Coordinates of C-alpha atoms in Angstrom, one line a residue:
M276 CA -8.7 51.2 -81.1
K277 CA -12.5 50.9 -81.0
L278 CA -12.4 48.6 -84.0
I279 CA -9.8 46.3 -82.3
H280 CA -11.6 46.1 -79.0
S281 CA -14.9 45.5 -80.7
K282 CA -13.7 42.0 -81.7
P283 CA -13.8 39.0 -79.5
I284 CA -10.9 38.6 -77.1
F285 CA -9.7 35.5 -79.0
V286 CA -9.2 37.6 -82.2
Q287 CA -7.5 40.4 -80.3
L288 CA -5.0 38.1 -78.6
V289 CA -4.1 36.3 -81.9
V290 CA -3.5 39.6 -83.8
F291 CA -1.6 41.2 -80.9
S292 CA 0.7 38.1 -80.5
L293 CA 1.5 38.1 -84.2
L294 CA 2.3 41.8 -84.3
I295 CA 4.6 41.8 -81.2
S296 CA 6.4 38.6 -82.2
L297 CA 6.7 38.4 -86.0
I298 CA 8.0 41.9 -86.6
P299 CA 10.9 41.7 -84.1
I300 CA 11.7 38.2 -85.4
L301 CA 12.0 39.4 -89.0
I302 CA 14.1 42.4 -88.0
I303 CA 16.4 40.4 -85.8
G304 CA 16.7 37.6 -88.3
T305 CA 17.8 39.9 -91.1
F306 CA 20.3 41.6 -88.8
L307 CA 21.6 38.3 -87.6
F308 CA 22.0 37.0 -91.1
R309 CA 24.1 40.0 -92.1
K310 CA 26.1 40.2 -88.9
L311 CA 26.8 36.5 -88.4
E312 CA 30.2 36.6 -90.1
T313 CA 31.3 39.5 -88.0
M314 CA 30.1 37.7 -84.9
V315 CA 32.1 34.6 -85.9
V316 CA 35.3 36.7 -86.3
N317 CA 34.8 38.5 -83.0
E318 CA 34.1 35.2 -81.2
M319 CA 37.3 33.7 -82.7
V320 CA 39.3 36.8 -81.6
N321 CA 38.0 36.6 -78.0
Y322 CA 38.5 32.8 -77.9
H323 CA 42.0 33.1 -79.2
A324 CA 42.8 36.1 -77.0
Q325 CA 41.7 34.2 -73.9
I326 CA 43.8 31.2 -74.7
T327 CA 46.9 33.1 -75.7
S328 CA 46.7 35.5 -72.8
Q329 CA 46.4 32.6 -70.3
Y330 CA 49.2 30.7 -72.0
T331 CA 51.5 33.8 -72.1
K332 CA 50.7 34.6 -68.4
N333 CA 51.7 31.0 -67.4
I334 CA 55.0 31.2 -69.3
E335 CA 55.8 34.6 -67.8
E336 CA 55.0 33.4 -64.3
K337 CA 57.3 30.3 -64.7
L338 CA 60.2 32.4 -66.2
E339 CA 59.8 35.0 -63.4
Q340 CA 59.9 32.2 -60.9
Y341 CA 63.1 30.9 -62.4
Q342 CA 64.6 34.4 -62.3
K343 CA 63.7 34.7 -58.6
S344 CA 65.3 31.3 -58.0
L345 CA 68.5 32.4 -59.7
R346 CA 68.6 35.7 -57.8
F347 CA 68.2 33.7 -54.6
I348 CA 71.1 31.4 -55.6
S349 CA 73.3 34.3 -56.7
N350 CA 72.7 36.1 -53.4
N351 CA 73.0 32.9 -51.2
T352 CA 75.4 33.7 -48.4
M353 CA 76.5 30.1 -48.1
I354 CA 77.4 29.9 -51.8
L355 CA 79.2 33.3 -51.7
N356 CA 81.2 32.3 -48.6
T357 CA 82.0 28.9 -50.1
L358 CA 83.4 30.4 -53.3
A359 CA 85.7 32.7 -51.3
D360 CA 86.6 30.1 -48.7
R361 CA 90.2 28.7 -49.0
S362 CA 90.1 26.4 -46.0
Q363 CA 88.0 23.7 -47.7
N364 CA 89.1 21.4 -50.5
P365 CA 87.5 21.8 -54.0
Y366 CA 85.2 18.8 -53.7
A367 CA 83.9 19.9 -50.3
R368 CA 83.2 23.4 -51.7
G369 CA 81.5 21.8 -54.7
E370 CA 79.3 19.5 -52.5
T371 CA 78.2 22.5 -50.3
I372 CA 77.3 24.6 -53.4
S373 CA 75.4 21.7 -55.0
E374 CA 73.3 21.1 -51.9
E375 CA 72.3 24.8 -51.7
V376 CA 71.4 24.8 -55.5
T377 CA 69.3 21.6 -55.1
K378 CA 67.4 22.9 -52.1
S379 CA 66.7 26.3 -53.7
L380 CA 65.2 24.8 -56.9
L381 CA 63.7 21.5 -55.7
L382 CA 65.2 19.9 -58.9
E383 CA 63.8 16.4 -58.1
K384 CA 60.2 17.7 -58.2
N385 CA 60.4 20.1 -61.2
S386 CA 60.3 18.1 -64.5
E387 CA 60.8 21.3 -66.6
I388 CA 64.3 21.9 -65.3
R389 CA 67.1 19.9 -66.8
N390 CA 70.0 21.2 -64.8
C391 CA 71.4 24.2 -62.8
M392 CA 75.1 24.8 -62.4
V393 CA 77.3 27.4 -60.6
Y394 CA 80.5 28.2 -62.5
S395 CA 83.2 29.8 -60.4
M396 CA 85.6 32.4 -61.7
V397 CA 87.8 32.3 -58.6
K398 CA 90.8 30.4 -59.9
E399 CA 92.6 30.2 -56.6
N400 CA 89.6 28.4 -55.1
P401 CA 88.6 25.6 -57.5
V402 CA 85.2 23.8 -57.0
Y403 CA 84.0 20.5 -58.3
G404 CA 80.6 19.0 -57.7
N405 CA 77.3 17.9 -59.3
R406 CA 76.0 21.5 -59.5
A407 CA 79.3 23.4 -59.3
S408 CA 82.4 23.7 -61.6
M409 CA 85.0 26.1 -62.9
I410 CA 84.3 28.6 -65.7
E411 CA 87.3 27.1 -67.5
E412 CA 85.6 23.8 -67.7
A413 CA 82.5 25.4 -69.3
G414 CA 84.7 26.7 -72.1
R415 CA 84.8 23.3 -73.7
E416 CA 80.9 23.0 -73.8
V417 CA 78.7 23.9 -76.8
W418 CA 76.8 26.6 -75.0
Y419 CA 79.8 28.6 -73.8
P420 CA 80.1 30.8 -77.0
K421 CA 76.5 31.8 -76.7
E422 CA 76.8 32.6 -73.1
Q423 CA 79.7 34.9 -73.8
S424 CA 77.6 36.9 -76.4
L425 CA 74.2 37.0 -74.5
K426 CA 72.5 40.3 -74.0
E427 CA 69.1 39.4 -72.6
G428 CA 70.3 37.2 -69.8
W429 CA 69.2 34.0 -71.7
F430 CA 70.2 32.0 -74.7
S431 CA 69.1 28.7 -76.3
Y432 CA 71.0 25.8 -77.6
F433 CA 70.4 22.1 -78.6
V434 CA 71.6 18.9 -77.0
L435 CA 71.2 15.2 -77.8
G436 CA 72.3 15.6 -81.4
N437 CA 70.5 18.9 -82.0
E438 CA 67.1 17.3 -81.2
E439 CA 66.4 18.7 -77.7
P440 CA 66.1 22.5 -77.5
L441 CA 67.1 24.1 -74.1
L442 CA 66.5 27.5 -72.7
S443 CA 69.4 28.7 -70.5
I444 CA 68.9 31.6 -68.0
V445 CA 72.1 33.1 -66.7
K446 CA 72.7 35.2 -63.6
K447 CA 76.0 36.7 -62.3
V448 CA 77.3 35.7 -58.8
E449 CA 78.8 38.8 -57.3
S450 CA 80.1 39.7 -53.9
L451 CA 79.5 43.1 -52.4
D452 CA 82.3 45.0 -50.6
T453 CA 80.3 47.3 -48.3
D454 CA 83.4 49.2 -47.2
N455 CA 84.4 50.3 -50.7
L456 CA 81.0 49.9 -52.3
T457 CA 82.3 47.7 -55.1
R458 CA 81.1 44.4 -56.6
T459 CA 83.4 41.5 -57.6
Q460 CA 82.1 38.8 -59.9
L461 CA 82.8 35.4 -58.4
G462 CA 81.1 33.4 -61.2
I463 CA 77.8 32.7 -62.9
V464 CA 74.8 30.5 -62.3
K465 CA 73.1 28.9 -65.3
L466 CA 69.7 27.2 -65.3
D467 CA 68.7 24.9 -68.2
V468 CA 65.0 24.4 -68.9
Y469 CA 63.5 21.9 -71.4
M470 CA 61.7 24.2 -74.0
A471 CA 59.5 21.3 -75.1
R472 CA 58.1 21.0 -71.5
L473 CA 58.1 24.7 -70.8
F474 CA 56.3 25.9 -74.0
A475 CA 54.1 22.8 -74.6
P476 CA 50.5 24.0 -75.0
A477 CA 48.0 22.5 -72.5
P478 CA 45.0 20.5 -73.9
L479 CA 41.6 22.2 -73.9
N480 CA 38.3 20.8 -72.7
D481 CA 39.9 17.6 -71.4
E482 CA 41.1 16.7 -74.9
S483 CA 44.1 14.4 -75.4
E484 CA 46.0 17.0 -77.4
A485 CA 46.0 20.8 -77.7
T486 CA 44.0 22.4 -80.5
Y487 CA 46.7 24.9 -81.4
D488 CA 50.4 25.0 -82.1
V489 CA 53.1 27.4 -80.8
I490 CA 56.2 28.8 -82.5
V491 CA 58.8 30.4 -80.2
Y492 CA 61.2 32.7 -82.0
S493 CA 63.7 35.4 -81.2
G494 CA 63.8 39.0 -82.2
D495 CA 65.9 38.2 -85.2
S496 CA 63.3 35.7 -86.4
E497 CA 65.3 32.6 -85.4
I498 CA 62.9 29.7 -84.5
L499 CA 63.8 28.5 -81.0
Y500 CA 61.0 25.9 -80.6
S501 CA 57.9 24.8 -82.4
T502 CA 55.1 22.2 -81.7
A503 CA 54.1 22.1 -85.4
G504 CA 55.9 20.3 -88.2
D505 CA 57.2 22.5 -90.9
T506 CA 56.6 25.9 -89.3
E507 CA 59.2 28.1 -91.1
P508 CA 57.0 28.8 -94.1
V509 CA 54.2 29.9 -91.8
L510 CA 56.5 32.2 -89.8
R511 CA 58.0 33.7 -93.0
A512 CA 54.5 34.3 -94.4
Y513 CA 53.4 35.9 -91.2
L514 CA 56.5 38.2 -91.0
K515 CA 56.1 39.1 -94.6
H516 CA 52.6 40.6 -94.0
H517 CA 53.4 41.9 -90.5
D518 CA 54.3 45.6 -90.0
K519 CA 56.9 45.4 -87.3
E520 CA 56.9 49.2 -86.7
N521 CA 53.2 49.7 -86.2
S522 CA 52.0 46.3 -85.0
K523 CA 52.0 45.2 -81.4
G524 CA 51.7 41.9 -79.7
G525 CA 48.2 40.4 -80.1
S526 CA 47.7 41.1 -83.9
L527 CA 45.5 38.6 -85.7
Q528 CA 46.2 37.4 -89.2
A529 CA 45.1 34.6 -91.5
V530 CA 48.0 32.6 -92.9
N531 CA 47.0 29.6 -95.2
T532 CA 44.5 27.6 -93.1
Y533 CA 45.7 29.1 -89.8
V534 CA 44.6 32.0 -87.8
V535 CA 47.8 33.4 -86.3
E536 CA 48.2 35.5 -83.2
Q537 CA 51.4 36.9 -81.7
K538 CA 52.4 37.6 -78.1
D539 CA 55.6 39.1 -76.9
L540 CA 57.7 38.1 -73.9
D541 CA 59.1 41.6 -73.5
N542 CA 61.5 40.8 -70.6
Y543 CA 63.2 38.0 -72.5
G544 CA 63.2 39.3 -76.1
M545 CA 61.2 36.3 -77.3
K546 CA 58.0 36.2 -79.3
L547 CA 55.2 33.6 -79.3
L548 CA 53.3 32.8 -82.5
F549 CA 50.0 30.8 -82.0
L550 CA 48.6 28.8 -84.9
F551 CA 44.9 28.0 -84.8
D552 CA 43.6 25.7 -87.5
N553 CA 40.1 26.9 -87.9
K554 CA 39.2 25.5 -91.3
E555 CA 36.6 23.1 -89.8
V556 CA 35.1 25.8 -87.6
L557 CA 34.7 28.2 -90.5
E558 CA 33.0 25.5 -92.5
R559 CA 30.5 24.9 -89.7
R560 CA 29.9 28.6 -89.4
A561 CA 29.0 28.7 -93.1
E562 CA 26.6 25.8 -92.6
I563 CA 24.9 27.8 -89.7
Q564 CA 24.4 30.7 -92.0
W565 CA 22.5 28.6 -94.5
M566 CA 20.4 27.3 -91.5
V567 CA 19.2 30.8 -90.5
L568 CA 16.4 31.2 -93.0
P569 CA 14.8 27.8 -92.3
L570 CA 15.1 28.4 -88.6
V571 CA 13.4 31.8 -88.9
G572 CA 10.6 30.2 -91.0
A573 CA 10.1 27.4 -88.5
L574 CA 10.1 29.9 -85.6
I575 CA 7.4 32.0 -87.3
L576 CA 5.2 28.9 -87.7
I577 CA 5.7 27.9 -84.1
I578 CA 4.8 31.4 -82.9
I579 CA 1.7 31.4 -85.0
G580 CA 0.7 28.0 -83.6
C581 CA 1.5 28.9 -80.0
S582 CA -0.4 32.2 -80.3
Y583 CA -3.5 30.4 -81.5
I584 CA -3.4 27.7 -78.8
Y585 CA -2.7 30.2 -76.0
S586 CA -5.3 32.7 -77.2
R587 CA -7.9 29.9 -77.6
G588 CA -7.2 28.5 -74.1
F589 CA -7.3 32.0 -72.5
S590 CA -10.6 32.9 -74.1
L591 CA -12.1 29.6 -72.9
R592 CA -11.1 30.3 -69.4
I593 CA -12.6 33.8 -69.6
A594 CA -15.8 32.3 -70.9
L595 CA -15.9 29.8 -68.0
L596 CA -15.5 32.6 -65.5
L597 CA -18.4 34.5 -67.1
R598 CA -20.6 31.5 -66.8
K599 CA -19.9 31.3 -63.1
F600 CA -20.9 35.0 -62.7
R601 CA -24.1 34.4 -64.6
T602 CA -24.9 31.3 -62.5
A603 CA -24.4 33.3 -59.3
E604 CA -26.7 36.0 -60.6
T605 CA -29.5 33.5 -60.6
G606 CA -29.1 32.9 -56.8
N607 CA -27.2 29.6 -57.1
L608 CA -24.2 29.9 -54.9
T609 CA -23.0 26.4 -55.4
I610 CA -19.2 26.2 -55.5
Q611 CA -18.1 24.9 -58.9
A612 CA -14.8 23.4 -60.1
P613 CA -12.0 26.0 -59.9
I614 CA -10.2 27.4 -62.9
E615 CA -6.6 26.0 -62.9
G616 CA -3.6 28.3 -63.1
K617 CA -1.8 31.1 -61.3
D618 CA -2.6 34.1 -63.5
E619 CA -5.1 36.9 -63.0
V620 CA -8.0 34.8 -64.4
A621 CA -7.4 32.1 -61.8
E622 CA -7.0 34.7 -59.1
L623 CA -10.3 36.3 -60.0
D624 CA -11.9 32.8 -59.8
R625 CA -10.4 32.2 -56.4
Q626 CA -11.6 35.6 -55.1
F627 CA -15.1 34.9 -56.4
T628 CA -15.1 31.6 -54.7
H629 CA -13.8 33.3 -51.5
M630 CA -16.7 35.7 -51.6
L631 CA -19.2 32.8 -51.7
L632 CA -17.5 31.0 -48.8
K633 CA -16.7 34.1 -46.7
L634 CA -19.5 33.7 -44.1
D635 CA -18.8 30.0 -43.6
E636 CA -15.1 30.5 -43.4
L637 CA -15.5 33.3 -40.7
I638 CA -17.6 31.0 -38.6
K639 CA -15.1 28.1 -39.0
K640 CA -12.2 30.4 -38.3
N641 CA -13.8 31.6 -35.0
Y642 CA -14.5 28.0 -34.0
I643 CA -11.0 26.8 -34.7
Q644 CA -9.5 29.7 -32.8
Q645 CA -11.6 28.8 -29.7
L646 CA -10.5 25.2 -30.0
E647 CA -6.8 26.3 -30.3
N648 CA -7.2 28.5 -27.2
K649 CA -8.7 25.7 -25.3
E650 CA -6.0 23.3 -26.4
A651 CA -3.3 25.8 -25.4
Q652 CA -5.0 26.3 -22.0
L653 CA -5.2 22.6 -21.5
R654 CA -1.4 22.2 -22.2
N655 CA -0.6 25.0 -19.8
L656 CA -2.8 23.4 -17.1
Q657 CA -1.2 20.0 -17.6
L658 CA 2.3 21.5 -17.4
Q659 CA 1.3 23.1 -14.0
I660 CA 0.4 19.7 -12.4
N661 CA 2.9 17.4 -14.1
P662 CA 5.8 16.8 -11.5
H663 CA 9.3 16.2 -12.7
F664 CA 11.5 14.3 -10.3
L665 CA 14.5 11.9 -10.6
Y666 CA 13.8 8.2 -10.2
N667 CA 17.5 7.4 -9.6
T668 CA 17.4 9.3 -6.3
L669 CA 14.5 7.3 -5.0
E670 CA 16.2 4.0 -6.0
T671 CA 19.3 5.1 -4.1
I672 CA 17.2 6.0 -1.0
S673 CA 15.4 2.7 -1.3
S674 CA 18.6 0.7 -1.5
I675 CA 20.1 2.5 1.6
A676 CA 16.9 1.9 3.5
A677 CA 16.9 -1.8 2.6
V678 CA 20.5 -2.1 3.9
K679 CA 19.5 -0.4 7.1
Q680 CA 16.4 -2.6 7.3
V681 CA 14.0 0.4 7.3
F682 CA 11.5 -1.3 5.1
V683 CA 8.8 1.4 5.5
V684 CA 11.2 3.8 3.7
C685 CA 11.6 1.2 0.9
D686 CA 7.8 1.0 0.6
M687 CA 7.5 4.8 0.5
C688 CA 10.2 5.0 -2.2
Q689 CA 8.4 2.4 -4.3
K690 CA 5.1 4.2 -4.0
L691 CA 6.6 7.6 -4.6
G692 CA 8.4 6.3 -7.7
E693 CA 5.1 4.9 -9.1
I694 CA 3.6 8.3 -8.4
F695 CA 6.3 10.1 -10.3
R696 CA 6.0 7.8 -13.3
Y697 CA 2.3 8.2 -13.4
S698 CA 2.6 12.0 -13.0
L699 CA 5.1 12.3 -15.9
G700 CA 3.0 10.0 -18.1
K701 CA 5.9 8.1 -19.5
D702 CA 4.0 4.9 -19.8
Y703 CA 0.5 6.4 -20.0
G704 CA -1.6 8.4 -22.5
E705 CA -3.7 11.4 -21.9
R706 CA -6.6 9.1 -20.9
V707 CA -6.3 6.2 -18.5
T708 CA -8.6 3.7 -17.0
L709 CA -10.3 4.3 -13.7
E710 CA -8.3 1.4 -12.3
Q711 CA -5.0 3.1 -13.1
E712 CA -6.2 6.4 -11.6
L713 CA -7.3 4.6 -8.4
T714 CA -4.0 2.8 -8.2
H715 CA -2.3 6.1 -8.2
I716 CA -4.6 7.4 -5.5
K717 CA -3.8 4.4 -3.3
N718 CA -0.1 5.0 -3.6
Y719 CA -0.6 8.6 -2.7
V720 CA -2.9 7.7 0.3
F721 CA -0.3 5.2 1.5
I722 CA 2.3 8.0 1.8
Q723 CA -0.1 10.4 3.4
K724 CA -1.2 7.9 6.0
I725 CA 2.4 7.4 7.0
R726 CA 2.8 11.2 7.3
Y727 CA -0.4 11.7 9.4
G728 CA 0.0 8.6 11.5
N729 CA -3.2 6.8 10.5
R730 CA -5.3 9.8 11.6
F731 CA -7.8 8.9 8.9
E732 CA -9.2 5.8 7.1
V733 CA -10.0 5.6 3.3
F734 CA -12.8 3.5 1.8
Y735 CA -13.4 2.7 -1.9
N736 CA -16.9 2.1 -3.2
I737 CA -16.5 1.5 -6.9
E738 CA -19.9 0.5 -8.5
V739 CA -18.6 0.3 -12.1
D740 CA -16.0 -1.9 -13.9
D741 CA -12.9 0.2 -13.3
Q742 CA -11.0 -1.5 -16.1
K743 CA -13.4 -0.3 -18.8
Y744 CA -14.1 3.3 -17.9
Y745 CA -11.6 5.9 -19.1
L746 CA -11.0 9.4 -17.8
P747 CA -8.4 12.2 -18.0
R748 CA -5.2 11.2 -16.2
F749 CA -4.2 12.7 -12.9
I750 CA -7.5 14.4 -11.9
L751 CA -8.3 12.7 -8.6
Q752 CA -5.1 13.4 -6.6
P753 CA -5.6 17.2 -6.2
I754 CA -9.1 16.5 -4.8
V755 CA -7.9 13.8 -2.5
E756 CA -5.0 16.0 -1.4
N757 CA -7.3 18.9 -0.6
A758 CA -9.6 16.6 1.4
I759 CA -6.7 15.2 3.5
V760 CA -4.7 18.4 4.1
H761 CA -7.5 20.9 4.5
G762 CA -10.4 18.7 5.6
L763 CA -9.0 15.8 7.7
G764 CA -5.5 17.2 8.6
E765 CA -6.9 19.6 11.2
L766 CA -9.1 17.0 13.0
T767 CA -8.0 15.9 16.5
S768 CA -9.8 12.5 16.1
T769 CA -9.6 9.9 13.3
G770 CA -11.5 10.9 10.2
T771 CA -12.7 9.0 7.1
L772 CA -12.4 9.5 3.4
E773 CA -14.5 7.7 0.9
L774 CA -14.2 7.4 -2.9
I775 CA -17.3 6.5 -4.7
A776 CA -17.6 5.8 -8.5
Y777 CA -20.9 5.2 -10.3
E778 CA -22.7 5.9 -13.6
K779 CA -25.7 8.3 -13.6
E780 CA -27.7 9.9 -16.4
G781 CA -25.0 9.0 -19.0
M782 CA -22.2 10.5 -16.9
L783 CA -19.4 8.9 -14.8
C784 CA -19.6 10.4 -11.3
I785 CA -16.7 10.1 -8.9
C786 CA -17.3 11.5 -5.4
I787 CA -14.6 12.2 -2.9
E788 CA -16.2 12.7 0.5
D789 CA -14.7 13.4 3.9
D790 CA -16.0 14.1 7.4
G791 CA -13.5 16.9 8.1
I792 CA -14.0 20.5 9.2
G793 CA -16.0 21.4 6.1
M794 CA -16.7 25.0 4.8
D795 CA -19.4 27.5 5.3
A796 CA -21.7 28.6 2.4
Q797 CA -19.7 31.8 1.6
S798 CA -16.4 29.8 1.3
V799 CA -18.1 27.3 -0.9
E800 CA -19.4 30.0 -3.3
A801 CA -16.0 31.7 -3.4
L802 CA -14.3 28.4 -4.2
K803 CA -16.8 27.6 -7.0
A804 CA -16.3 31.0 -8.5
Y805 CA -12.5 30.6 -8.4
I806 CA -12.4 27.1 -10.0
D807 CA -14.9 28.1 -12.7
S808 CA -13.0 31.3 -13.6
T809 CA -11.0 31.2 -16.9
Q810 CA -9.1 34.4 -16.1
A811 CA -5.4 34.0 -15.1
D812 CA -4.9 34.5 -11.3
K813 CA -1.5 35.9 -10.5
K814 CA -2.2 35.5 -6.7
K815 CA -1.2 32.2 -5.0
N816 CA -4.2 30.1 -4.0
K817 CA -4.3 26.9 -2.0
S818 CA -7.0 25.5 -4.3
I819 CA -5.1 26.0 -7.6
G820 CA -5.0 22.2 -8.0
I821 CA -8.7 21.9 -7.9
R822 CA -9.1 24.8 -10.3
N823 CA -6.7 23.1 -12.7
V824 CA -8.6 19.8 -12.6
N825 CA -11.9 21.6 -13.2
Q826 CA -10.5 23.6 -16.2
R827 CA -9.0 20.4 -17.7
I828 CA -12.3 18.6 -17.5
K829 CA -14.2 21.5 -19.1
L830 CA -11.6 22.0 -21.8
S831 CA -11.3 18.4 -22.8
C832 CA -14.8 17.1 -22.2
G833 CA -17.2 20.1 -22.3
E834 CA -18.8 22.8 -20.2
K835 CA -21.5 20.6 -18.7
Y836 CA -18.8 18.5 -17.0
G837 CA -16.5 19.5 -14.1
I838 CA -16.3 19.6 -10.3
F839 CA -19.4 20.2 -8.1
I840 CA -18.9 21.1 -4.4
E841 CA -21.0 20.5 -1.4
S842 CA -19.9 21.3 2.2
H843 CA -21.1 22.2 5.6
P844 CA -19.2 23.4 8.6
Y845 CA -17.9 20.5 10.8
Q846 CA -19.8 18.0 8.7
G847 CA -17.3 17.5 5.9
S848 CA -17.2 18.1 2.2
R849 CA -18.2 16.3 -1.0
F850 CA -16.4 16.9 -4.3
T851 CA -18.2 15.3 -7.2
L852 CA -16.4 14.9 -10.6
R853 CA -18.8 14.6 -13.5
L854 CA -17.2 13.1 -16.6
P855 CA -18.4 11.7 -19.9
V856 CA -18.8 7.9 -20.1
I857 CA -15.8 6.7 -22.1
K858 CA -15.4 3.0 -22.6
G859 CA -12.4 1.5 -24.4
G860 CA -11.2 5.1 -25.4
E861 CA -14.5 6.0 -27.1
T862 CA -17.3 8.2 -25.7
D863 CA -20.5 6.4 -25.0
E864 CA -23.3 8.6 -26.5
T865 CA -26.1 6.4 -25.3

């Protein structure tokens, strides 16, 4: 171990990669070369077993369905009653039976069924129809001798000049005497199925034709149907090597160029012999065997090359990380280009870079958190002062007032609608011009003057261009509302309210001054402390609007801005809003 770890990491990686890759490849390659033939045989067995099992299952399901249909027909009360009914004529009975047989089998929709007939043995009640006849009539047909000698409930015969093989399934039609517990046979029902359509193998992998052939033969080795050409020699060769006493369905043998597998239809006494022509497949498997050695050799060369390239790249990345450590030891904490990747080396590099940036990141993180808290507080404050009303209601009130010729109500609805739109900010941004804010104040004052009966007058002294100066939206109304309600609303005489806007010391100052009842020094200090507090106040306060405006200004503009209050008892109050100078949406830093 000491000898290995004394070498450079590049040499260690190359040697280790070759040891853990070449040895298993050589062992696996040798084992694969010897076992390939067995694997081919097992693959063929599984492949053939899957095909034959599915094929046999489909045939058994179809035959079982036919048996169920015949049982249903033989137990059909309508058919039994018709066969024993003497009141109808033979053709009416035959028509009734034919309709019941057709409905039971859906003959028009099943292409595998050639015909289904009910043959009556009740001589005194003859029947004649498309699907019904007398057993005496059947005696003149080619299949009748076989039906008389059947043992398994089925037999096969040929039609159309011995070219079309048919499979006939027969079921007795019996009536049950429940009093004497006896059965009386009234006839038979015979179902003819095209063997060429029933046993035709389905194509595989969307091919136009199936890749295998099927021989259907009986227990006495009589070929009933075959999809191949001359299949009798194949069947004879198979039976010659097949031990009938010890072998069971599913045995696999090689006959000529075929791989042959047998399945039994136990309930019908038939056997299925599947012929798979695997000559081409076996040739390809032989070619693959000769390709094993070149592939193993090529794989070894690829592994050696990949080991060298990977080990070289890994050692270079380790060397780069060491150079960063040595640079940091000299006191140079400059952040260098990162090492690419997601492995441990790249993770070490990222941790090293993180150590160099830790102090700066902590400061930035704290600053970002403060900004996010301020932004969240700003959103909460805005939500508290944004009204949400319905414009349609105002329009309805205005329409009614116009009809009644109460035009002052129309004017109030118009002003109130403008106030709502401005409050919701649908057509405005977070910052508006001083002109837009003053328009909103004038609408609000218009409504308040109607409410208070012209008990106060409002004057505007705007010393700046109100179209160029920008300020946060909806910050003047709470101040004006406080002055009217709490300053002028309690006067018995007419009061005055003055709005003054001017620029001073690089700030936009907006004064809202009234000559109302004013406040004493203690009340002024309490109000200042309340509006400057950042702690949540669960108690209701009549000055919450002023507090919200003050917090909005400080959060969006800075701590040096906000609301400044001056007031004296019975001399009025002055609320001064100090804002940054913003012209055209940009802060004026001059």
